[in-house]
Amino acid sequence: MTTGMFVSLDGIDGVGKSTQINRLAEHFRNQGREVLCVRDPGTTAVGARLREILLSSDLTMHRRTEAIIFMASRSELVETLIRPALAEGKVVISDRFLLSTVVYQSIGGDVSPDLLWQLGRMASGNLSPDVTVLLDMPALDSMARIDRPADRMEARGPEYMESVRKAFLKQLPEASETTAVVDANQDIETVAKRIRELFPA
Ligand SMILES: Nc1ncnc2c1ncn2[C@@H]1O[C@H](COP(=O)(O)OP(=O)(O)O)[C@@H](O)[C@H]1O
Ligand SMILES: Cc1cn([C@H]2C[C@H](O)[C@@H](COP(=O)(O)OP(=O)(O)O)O2)c(=O)[nH]c1=O
């Protein structure tokens, strides 16, 4: 029985996570693996509803409130989709995971990364990715790629996003046993190749 593998792609808005996830899934399928792709927040019915509150609403809330709602969505994702898929020996690729909460909700608010790691690990039932791949590039360049209305976090502006970028680099080692930083400021196929090289057959 093949053991499952849990991979998370993370990074600031617009770095290319959604674009790269499809290419990485194909890479694993070409290796004969079954793959489940999920996105955090979202994918489950509960997560999709919570995503609406978190991203599209004009609600204001305390950063800890925001963090706990992201964690509630993740709890549902872990228990109803990720754990079962891993138990079946699949590769699970998640577009973001707890690292995102630690960096986005600790900037500018009064919630510490350490508290978010503690709360977040409980909420995820202590499941961490086996590998976390951080796509990194300057916020001004990644935000320039986004051609849709800003969500609640993007609306906080480029300085906020650049602080999030720096927090990603600082907190990455806490996210998984194995981590990697990939320069996302290259053409799509070059970035895809760099990511594939992390997962040889
Ligand atoms: N390497 C790249 N170079 C230029 N544009 C890219 C690259 N990767 C993705 N894009 C484009 O940038 C936008 C954001 O990509 P997306 O994959 O949605 O990023 P994320 O999921 O990290 O927010 C999309 O329009 C996508 O086509
Ligand atoms: C998972 C997660 C995402 N976010 C933010 C990042 C994004 O701005 C927004 C939605 O995530 P996502 O749809 O992944 O944005 P993008 O595809 O543009 O990267 O929510 C948090 O603030 N905390 C979290 O825990």
PDB file of C-alpha atoms and ligand atoms in Angstrom:
ATOM      1  CA  MET A   1       0.000   0.000   0.000  1.00  0.00           C
ATOM      2  CA  THR A   2       1.508   3.321  -1.102  1.00  0.00           C
ATOM      3  CA  THR A   3       1.714   5.803   1.718  1.00  0.00           C
ATOM      4  CA  GLY A   4       0.106   9.168   1.145  1.00  0.00           C
ATOM      5  CA  MET A   5       2.061  12.391   0.836  1.00  0.00           C
ATOM      6  CA  PHE A   6       0.769  15.820   1.861  1.00  0.00           C
ATOM      7  CA  VAL A   7       2.219  18.818  -0.017  1.00  0.00           C
ATOM      8  CA  SER A   8       1.258  22.461   0.521  1.00  0.00           C
ATOM      9  CA  LEU A   9       2.009  25.285  -1.918  1.00  0.00           C
ATOM     10  CA  ASP A  10       2.016  28.676  -0.230  1.00  0.00           C
ATOM     11  CA  GLY A  11       2.925  32.313  -0.760  1.00  0.00           C
ATOM     12  CA  ILE A  12       1.407  35.760  -1.154  1.00  0.00           C
ATOM     13  CA  ASP A  13      -1.485  36.506  -3.488  1.00  0.00           C
ATOM     14  CA  GLY A  14      -0.650  36.257  -7.170  1.00  0.00           C
ATOM     15  CA  VAL A  15       2.617  34.256  -6.905  1.00  0.00           C
ATOM     16  CA  GLY A  16       1.136  31.449  -8.999  1.00  0.00           C
ATOM     17  CA  LYS A  17      -0.051  28.802  -6.504  1.00  0.00           C
ATOM     18  CA  SER A  18      -3.246  27.883  -8.365  1.00  0.00           C
ATOM     19  CA  THR A  19      -1.322  27.853 -11.678  1.00  0.00           C
ATOM     20  CA  GLN A  20       1.389  25.576 -10.315  1.00  0.00           C
ATOM     21  CA  ILE A  21      -0.873  23.181  -8.419  1.00  0.00           C
ATOM     22  CA  ASN A  22      -2.332  21.808 -11.674  1.00  0.00           C
ATOM     23  CA  ARG A  23       1.137  21.244 -13.142  1.00  0.00           C
ATOM     24  CA  LEU A  24       2.406  19.559  -9.968  1.00  0.00           C
ATOM     25  CA  ALA A  25      -0.665  17.294  -9.869  1.00  0.00           C
ATOM     26  CA  GLU A  26       0.069  16.205 -13.458  1.00  0.00           C
ATOM     27  CA  HIS A  27       3.683  15.494 -12.465  1.00  0.00           C
ATOM     28  CA  PHE A  28       2.531  13.116  -9.716  1.00  0.00           C
ATOM     29  CA  ARG A  29      -0.092  11.491 -11.967  1.00  0.00           C
ATOM     30  CA  ASN A  30       2.643  10.858 -14.539  1.00  0.00           C
ATOM     31  CA  GLN A  31       4.442   9.011 -11.738  1.00  0.00           C
ATOM     32  CA  GLY A  32       1.368   6.805 -11.360  1.00  0.00           C
ATOM     33  CA  ARG A  33       0.104   8.475  -8.178  1.00  0.00           C
ATOM     34  CA  GLU A  34      -3.510   9.356  -7.423  1.00  0.00           C
ATOM     35  CA  VAL A  35      -3.764  13.069  -6.529  1.00  0.00           C
ATOM     36  CA  LEU A  36      -6.300  15.162  -4.619  1.00  0.00           C
ATOM     37  CA  CYS A  37      -6.026  18.951  -4.976  1.00  0.00           C
ATOM     38  CA  VAL A  38      -7.694  21.158  -2.369  1.00  0.00           C
ATOM     39  CA  ARG A  39      -7.635  24.814  -1.488  1.00  0.00           C
ATOM     40  CA  ASP A  40      -7.601  26.399   1.926  1.00  0.00           C
ATOM     41  CA  PRO A  41      -9.960  28.036   2.733  1.00  0.00           C
ATOM     42  CA  GLY A  42     -12.562  26.183   0.768  1.00  0.00           C
ATOM     43  CA  THR A  43     -13.226  22.883  -1.010  1.00  0.00           C
ATOM     44  CA  THR A  44     -15.691  21.607   1.624  1.00  0.00           C
ATOM     45  CA  ALA A  45     -19.256  22.972   1.882  1.00  0.00           C
ATOM     46  CA  VAL A  46     -18.504  24.499   5.282  1.00  0.00           C
ATOM     47  CA  GLY A  47     -15.185  25.881   3.998  1.00  0.00           C
ATOM     48  CA  ALA A  48     -16.788  27.483   0.962  1.00  0.00           C
ATOM     49  CA  ARG A  49     -19.342  29.252   3.159  1.00  0.00           C
ATOM     50  CA  LEU A  50     -16.662  30.426   5.608  1.00  0.00           C
ATOM     51  CA  ARG A  51     -14.537  31.596   2.628  1.00  0.00           C
ATOM     52  CA  GLU A  52     -17.381  33.954   1.671  1.00  0.00           C
ATOM     53  CA  ILE A  53     -17.332  35.516   5.140  1.00  0.00           C
ATOM     54  CA  LEU A  54     -13.546  35.783   5.137  1.00  0.00           C
ATOM     55  CA  LEU A  55     -12.942  37.120   1.637  1.00  0.00           C
ATOM     56  CA  SER A  56     -15.946  38.728   0.097  1.00  0.00           C
ATOM     57  CA  SER A  57     -17.762  40.282   2.984  1.00  0.00           C
ATOM     58  CA  ASP A  58     -17.214  43.854   4.094  1.00  0.00           C
ATOM     59  CA  LEU A  59     -17.218  42.611   7.686  1.00  0.00           C
ATOM     60  CA  THR A  60     -14.510  43.899   9.985  1.00  0.00           C
ATOM     61  CA  MET A  61     -13.285  41.543  12.706  1.00  0.00           C
ATOM     62  CA  HIS A  62     -10.424  41.054  15.155  1.00  0.00           C
ATOM     63  CA  ARG A  63      -7.412  39.227  13.620  1.00  0.00           C
ATOM     64  CA  ARG A  64      -7.901  36.367  16.112  1.00  0.00           C
ATOM     65  CA  THR A  65     -11.521  36.020  15.015  1.00  0.00           C
ATOM     66  CA  GLU A  66     -10.355  35.923  11.390  1.00  0.00           C
ATOM     67  CA  ALA A  67      -7.694  33.339  12.226  1.00  0.00           C
ATOM     68  CA  ILE A  68     -10.148  31.057  14.047  1.00  0.00           C
ATOM     69  CA  ILE A  69     -12.566  31.141  11.111  1.00  0.00           C
ATOM     70  CA  PHE A  70      -9.725  30.128   8.732  1.00  0.00           C
ATOM     71  CA  MET A  71      -8.874  27.367  11.212  1.00  0.00           C
ATOM     72  CA  ALA A  72     -12.477  26.151  11.359  1.00  0.00           C
ATOM     73  CA  SER A  73     -12.490  25.830   7.569  1.00  0.00           C
ATOM     74  CA  ARG A  74      -9.182  23.947   7.762  1.00  0.00           C
ATOM     75  CA  SER A  75     -10.455  21.566  10.471  1.00  0.00           C
ATOM     76  CA  GLU A  76     -13.263  20.500   8.145  1.00  0.00           C
ATOM     77  CA  LEU A  77     -10.865  20.203   5.185  1.00  0.00           C
ATOM     78  CA  VAL A  78      -8.455  18.023   7.176  1.00  0.00           C
ATOM     79  CA  GLU A  79     -11.010  15.667   8.692  1.00  0.00           C
ATOM     80  CA  THR A  80     -13.361  15.203   5.719  1.00  0.00           C
ATOM     81  CA  LEU A  81     -10.920  15.296   2.785  1.00  0.00           C
ATOM     82  CA  ILE A  82      -7.186  15.378   3.516  1.00  0.00           C
ATOM     83  CA  ARG A  83      -6.858  12.617   6.131  1.00  0.00           C
ATOM     84  CA  PRO A  84      -9.071  10.119   4.219  1.00  0.00           C
ATOM     85  CA  ALA A  85      -7.142  10.745   0.984  1.00  0.00           C
ATOM     86  CA  LEU A  86      -3.778  10.247   2.718  1.00  0.00           C
ATOM     87  CA  ALA A  87      -5.086   7.024   4.300  1.00  0.00           C
ATOM     88  CA  GLU A  88      -5.865   5.787   0.769  1.00  0.00           C
ATOM     89  CA  GLY A  89      -2.248   6.468  -0.247  1.00  0.00           C
ATOM     90  CA  LYS A  90      -3.008   9.528  -2.363  1.00  0.00           C
ATOM     91  CA  VAL A  91      -0.875  12.630  -2.858  1.00  0.00           C
ATOM     92  CA  VAL A  92      -2.765  15.627  -1.447  1.00  0.00           C
ATOM     93  CA  ILE A  93      -1.735  19.066  -2.714  1.00  0.00           C
ATOM     94  CA  SER A  94      -3.213  21.988  -0.791  1.00  0.00           C
ATOM     95  CA  ASP A  95      -3.292  25.550  -2.080  1.00  0.00           C
ATOM     96  CA  ARG A  96      -2.203  27.076   1.257  1.00  0.00           C
ATOM     97  CA  PHE A  97      -2.383  25.631   4.774  1.00  0.00           C
ATOM     98  CA  LEU A  98      -1.727  26.759   8.369  1.00  0.00           C
ATOM     99  CA  LEU A  99       1.426  28.724   7.420  1.00  0.00           C
ATOM    100  CA  SER A 100      -0.843  31.237   5.653  1.00  0.00           C
ATOM    101  CA  THR A 101      -2.844  31.865   8.813  1.00  0.00           C
ATOM    102  CA  VAL A 102       0.323  32.342  10.852  1.00  0.00           C
ATOM    103  CA  VAL A 103       1.675  34.984   8.495  1.00  0.00           C
ATOM    104  CA  TYR A 104      -1.457  36.798   7.277  1.00  0.00           C
ATOM    105  CA  GLN A 105      -3.156  37.042  10.670  1.00  0.00           C
ATOM    106  CA  SER A 106      -0.050  37.992  12.649  1.00  0.00           C
ATOM    107  CA  ILE A 107       0.784  41.088  10.574  1.00  0.00           C
ATOM    108  CA  GLY A 108      -0.513  44.353  11.935  1.00  0.00           C
ATOM    109  CA  GLY A 109      -2.855  42.658  14.318  1.00  0.00           C
ATOM    110  CA  ASP A 110      -2.199  41.795  17.948  1.00  0.00           C
ATOM    111  CA  VAL A 111      -1.972  38.038  17.521  1.00  0.00           C
ATOM    112  CA  SER A 112       1.490  36.436  17.723  1.00  0.00           C
ATOM    113  CA  PRO A 113       2.792  33.802  15.278  1.00  0.00           C
ATOM    114  CA  ASP A 114       3.430  31.462  18.226  1.00  0.00           C
ATOM    115  CA  LEU A 115      -0.194  31.649  19.373  1.00  0.00           C
ATOM    116  CA  LEU A 116      -1.345  31.039  15.788  1.00  0.00           C
ATOM    117  CA  TRP A 117       0.941  27.988  15.432  1.00  0.00           C
ATOM    118  CA  GLN A 118      -0.426  26.575  18.724  1.00  0.00           C
ATOM    119  CA  LEU A 119      -4.110  27.265  17.952  1.00  0.00           C
ATOM    120  CA  GLY A 120      -3.686  26.226  14.336  1.00  0.00           C
ATOM    121  CA  ARG A 121      -2.018  22.895  15.103  1.00  0.00           C
ATOM    122  CA  MET A 122      -4.878  22.006  17.474  1.00  0.00           C
ATOM    123  CA  ALA A 123      -7.444  23.011  14.856  1.00  0.00           C
ATOM    124  CA  SER A 124      -5.714  20.882  12.205  1.00  0.00           C
ATOM    125  CA  GLY A 125      -5.634  17.846  14.519  1.00  0.00           C
ATOM    126  CA  ASN A 126      -1.842  18.129  14.470  1.00  0.00           C
ATOM    127  CA  LEU A 127      -1.668  17.308  10.766  1.00  0.00           C
ATOM    128  CA  SER A 128       1.152  19.182   9.014  1.00  0.00           C
ATOM    129  CA  PRO A 129       2.208  18.919   5.364  1.00  0.00           C
ATOM    130  CA  ASP A 130       5.105  16.565   4.648  1.00  0.00           C
ATOM    131  CA  VAL A 131       6.473  19.230   2.304  1.00  0.00           C
ATOM    132  CA  THR A 132       5.728  22.975   2.112  1.00  0.00           C
ATOM    133  CA  VAL A 133       6.801  24.789  -1.061  1.00  0.00           C
ATOM    134  CA  LEU A 134       6.910  28.573  -0.680  1.00  0.00           C
ATOM    135  CA  LEU A 135       6.570  30.510  -3.933  1.00  0.00           C
ATOM    136  CA  ASP A 136       8.398  33.783  -3.297  1.00  0.00           C
ATOM    137  CA  MET A 137       8.536  37.091  -5.138  1.00  0.00           C
ATOM    138  CA  PRO A 138       8.161  40.823  -4.381  1.00  0.00           C
ATOM    139  CA  ALA A 139       4.566  41.776  -3.457  1.00  0.00           C
ATOM    140  CA  LEU A 140       4.468  44.646  -5.957  1.00  0.00           C
ATOM    141  CA  ASP A 141       5.174  42.186  -8.782  1.00  0.00           C
ATOM    142  CA  SER A 142       2.716  39.517  -7.608  1.00  0.00           C
ATOM    143  CA  MET A 143      -0.073  42.030  -6.992  1.00  0.00           C
ATOM    144  CA  ALA A 144       0.490  43.406 -10.528  1.00  0.00           C
ATOM    145  CA  ARG A 145      -0.523  39.966 -11.857  1.00  0.00           C
ATOM    146  CA  ILE A 146      -3.947  40.082 -10.214  1.00  0.00           C
ATOM    147  CA  ASP A 147      -6.582  41.325 -12.661  1.00  0.00           C
ATOM    148  CA  ARG A 148      -9.691  40.975 -10.470  1.00  0.00           C
ATOM    149  CA  PRO A 149     -11.175  42.987  -7.575  1.00  0.00           C
ATOM    150  CA  ALA A 150      -9.026  42.803  -4.418  1.00  0.00           C
ATOM    151  CA  ASP A 151     -10.207  40.489  -1.658  1.00  0.00           C
ATOM    152  CA  ARG A 152     -10.269  41.604   2.007  1.00  0.00           C
ATOM    153  CA  MET A 153      -6.571  40.868   2.503  1.00  0.00           C
ATOM    154  CA  GLU A 154      -5.355  42.309  -0.828  1.00  0.00           C
ATOM    155  CA  ALA A 155      -7.278  45.491  -0.022  1.00  0.00           C
ATOM    156  CA  ARG A 156      -4.838  46.020   2.880  1.00  0.00           C
ATOM    157  CA  GLY A 157      -2.333  47.167   0.249  1.00  0.00           C
ATOM    158  CA  PRO A 158       1.193  46.374  -1.005  1.00  0.00           C
ATOM    159  CA  GLU A 159       3.026  47.283   2.227  1.00  0.00           C
ATOM    160  CA  TYR A 160       0.889  44.755   4.145  1.00  0.00           C
ATOM    161  CA  MET A 161       1.514  42.149   1.435  1.00  0.00           C
ATOM    162  CA  GLU A 162       5.291  42.742   1.491  1.00  0.00           C
ATOM    163  CA  SER A 163       5.215  42.250   5.294  1.00  0.00           C
ATOM    164  CA  VAL A 164       3.308  39.013   4.725  1.00  0.00           C
ATOM    165  CA  ARG A 165       5.991  37.961   2.201  1.00  0.00           C
ATOM    166  CA  LYS A 166       8.754  38.530   4.776  1.00  0.00           C
ATOM    167  CA  ALA A 167       6.764  36.649   7.438  1.00  0.00           C
ATOM    168  CA  PHE A 168       6.381  33.681   5.054  1.00  0.00           C
ATOM    169  CA  LEU A 169      10.186  33.460   4.709  1.00  0.00           C
ATOM    170  CA  LYS A 170      10.664  33.750   8.486  1.00  0.00           C
ATOM    171  CA  GLN A 171       7.982  31.231   9.507  1.00  0.00           C
ATOM    172  CA  LEU A 172       8.520  28.663   6.738  1.00  0.00           C
ATOM    173  CA  PRO A 173      10.785  26.324   8.785  1.00  0.00           C
ATOM    174  CA  GLU A 174       7.918  25.805  11.291  1.00  0.00           C
ATOM    175  CA  ALA A 175       5.511  24.632   8.572  1.00  0.00           C
ATOM    176  CA  SER A 176       6.879  21.180   7.703  1.00  0.00           C
ATOM    177  CA  GLU A 177       9.711  18.708   8.128  1.00  0.00           C
ATOM    178  CA  THR A 178      10.731  19.522   4.547  1.00  0.00           C
ATOM    179  CA  THR A 179      10.435  23.018   3.073  1.00  0.00           C
ATOM    180  CA  ALA A 180      11.643  24.750  -0.076  1.00  0.00           C
ATOM    181  CA  VAL A 181      11.575  28.285  -1.459  1.00  0.00           C
ATOM    182  CA  VAL A 182      11.059  28.664  -5.212  1.00  0.00           C
ATOM    183  CA  ASP A 183      11.578  31.973  -7.017  1.00  0.00           C
ATOM    184  CA  ALA A 184       8.116  32.635  -8.468  1.00  0.00           C
ATOM    185  CA  ASN A 185       9.262  35.645 -10.503  1.00  0.00           C
ATOM    186  CA  GLN A 186      10.101  33.560 -13.570  1.00  0.00           C
ATOM    187  CA  ASP A 187       8.031  32.203 -16.458  1.00  0.00           C
ATOM    188  CA  ILE A 188       5.398  29.592 -15.616  1.00  0.00           C
ATOM    189  CA  GLU A 189       7.267  26.603 -17.068  1.00  0.00           C
ATOM    190  CA  THR A 190      10.559  27.483 -15.335  1.00  0.00           C
ATOM    191  CA  VAL A 191       8.764  27.715 -11.971  1.00  0.00           C
ATOM    192  CA  ALA A 192       6.976  24.419 -12.715  1.00  0.00           C
ATOM    193  CA  LYS A 193      10.315  22.762 -13.502  1.00  0.00           C
ATOM    194  CA  ARG A 194      11.885  24.011 -10.237  1.00  0.00           C
ATOM    195  CA  ILE A 195       8.931  22.589  -8.278  1.00  0.00           C
ATOM    196  CA  ARG A 196       9.002  19.232 -10.142  1.00  0.00           C
ATOM    197  CA  GLU A 197      12.723  18.893  -9.277  1.00  0.00           C
ATOM    198  CA  LEU A 198      11.696  18.760  -5.594  1.00  0.00           C
ATOM    199  CA  PHE A 199       9.694  15.573  -6.245  1.00  0.00           C
ATOM    200  CA  PRO A 200      11.800  13.166  -8.309  1.00  0.00           C
ATOM    201  CA  ALA A 201      10.164   9.823  -9.213  1.00  0.00           C
TER     202      ALA A 201
HETATM  203  N1  LIG B   1       5.092  32.597 -13.612  1.00  0.00           N
HETATM  204  C1  LIG B   1       4.119  33.458 -13.970  1.00  0.00           C
HETATM  205  N2  LIG B   1       4.405  34.527 -14.757  1.00  0.00           N
HETATM  206  C2  LIG B   1       3.438  35.409 -15.107  1.00  0.00           C
HETATM  207  N3  LIG B   1       2.124  35.318 -14.736  1.00  0.00           N
HETATM  208  C3  LIG B   1       1.797  34.254 -13.956  1.00  0.00           C
HETATM  209  C4  LIG B   1       2.753  33.290 -13.534  1.00  0.00           C
HETATM  210  N4  LIG B   1       2.112  32.356 -12.757  1.00  0.00           N
HETATM  211  C5  LIG B   1       0.814  32.747 -12.700  1.00  0.00           C
HETATM  212  N5  LIG B   1       0.617  33.878 -13.431  1.00  0.00           N
HETATM  213  C6  LIG B   1      -0.644  34.638 -13.591  1.00  0.00           C
HETATM  214  O1  LIG B   1      -0.776  35.439 -12.435  1.00  0.00           O
HETATM  215  C7  LIG B   1      -2.138  35.426 -11.955  1.00  0.00           C
HETATM  216  C8  LIG B   1      -2.168  34.823 -10.571  1.00  0.00           C
HETATM  217  O2  LIG B   1      -1.836  33.452 -10.676  1.00  0.00           O
HETATM  218  P1  LIG B   1      -2.472  32.409  -9.606  1.00  0.00           P
HETATM  219  O3  LIG B   1      -1.981  31.052  -9.987  1.00  0.00           O
HETATM  220  O4  LIG B   1      -3.943  32.648  -9.485  1.00  0.00           O
HETATM  221  O5  LIG B   1      -1.740  32.899  -8.268  1.00  0.00           O
HETATM  222  P2  LIG B   1      -2.162  32.592  -6.731  1.00  0.00           P
HETATM  223  O6  LIG B   1      -3.013  31.360  -6.754  1.00  0.00           O
HETATM  224  O7  LIG B   1      -0.856  32.417  -6.040  1.00  0.00           O
HETATM  225  O8  LIG B   1      -2.875  33.821  -6.275  1.00  0.00           O
HETATM  226  C9  LIG B   1      -2.927  34.626 -12.971  1.00  0.00           C
HETATM  227  O9  LIG B   1      -3.469  35.529 -13.924  1.00  0.00           O
HETATM  228  C10 LIG B   1      -1.870  33.747 -13.641  1.00  0.00           C
HETATM  229  O10 LIG B   1      -2.206  33.433 -14.966  1.00  0.00           O
HETATM  230  C1  LIG B   2      -5.544  30.217   4.181  1.00  0.00           C
HETATM  231  C2  LIG B   2      -5.498  31.686   4.482  1.00  0.00           C
HETATM  232  C3  LIG B   2      -5.623  32.631   3.466  1.00  0.00           C
HETATM  233  N1  LIG B   2      -5.586  33.941   3.785  1.00  0.00           N
HETATM  234  C4  LIG B   2      -5.780  34.964   2.730  1.00  0.00           C
HETATM  235  C5  LIG B   2      -4.823  34.919   1.582  1.00  0.00           C
HETATM  236  C6  LIG B   2      -5.626  35.506   0.443  1.00  0.00           C
HETATM  237  O1  LIG B   2      -5.537  36.929   0.464  1.00  0.00           O
HETATM  238  C7  LIG B   2      -7.053  35.125   0.769  1.00  0.00           C
HETATM  239  C8  LIG B   2      -7.633  33.984  -0.058  1.00  0.00           C
HETATM  240  O2  LIG B   2      -6.729  33.050  -0.329  1.00  0.00           O
HETATM  241  P1  LIG B   2      -6.538  32.613  -1.867  1.00  0.00           P
HETATM  242  O3  LIG B   2      -7.844  32.437  -2.556  1.00  0.00           O
HETATM  243  O4  LIG B   2      -5.584  31.504  -1.822  1.00  0.00           O
HETATM  244  O5  LIG B   2      -5.865  33.928  -2.468  1.00  0.00           O
HETATM  245  P2  LIG B   2      -4.859  33.933  -3.681  1.00  0.00           P
HETATM  246  O6  LIG B   2      -5.311  32.842  -4.611  1.00  0.00           O
HETATM  247  O7  LIG B   2      -5.016  35.329  -4.236  1.00  0.00           O
HETATM  248  O8  LIG B   2      -3.497  33.684  -3.098  1.00  0.00           O
HETATM  249  O9  LIG B   2      -7.051  34.728   2.147  1.00  0.00           O
HETATM  250  C9  LIG B   2      -5.441  34.382   5.100  1.00  0.00           C
HETATM  251  O10 LIG B   2      -5.447  35.606   5.368  1.00  0.00           O
HETATM  252  N2  LIG B   2      -5.319  33.476   6.097  1.00  0.00           N
HETATM  253  C10 LIG B   2      -5.349  32.136   5.847  1.00  0.00           C
HETATM  254  O11 LIG B   2      -5.253  31.334   6.787  1.00  0.00           O
END
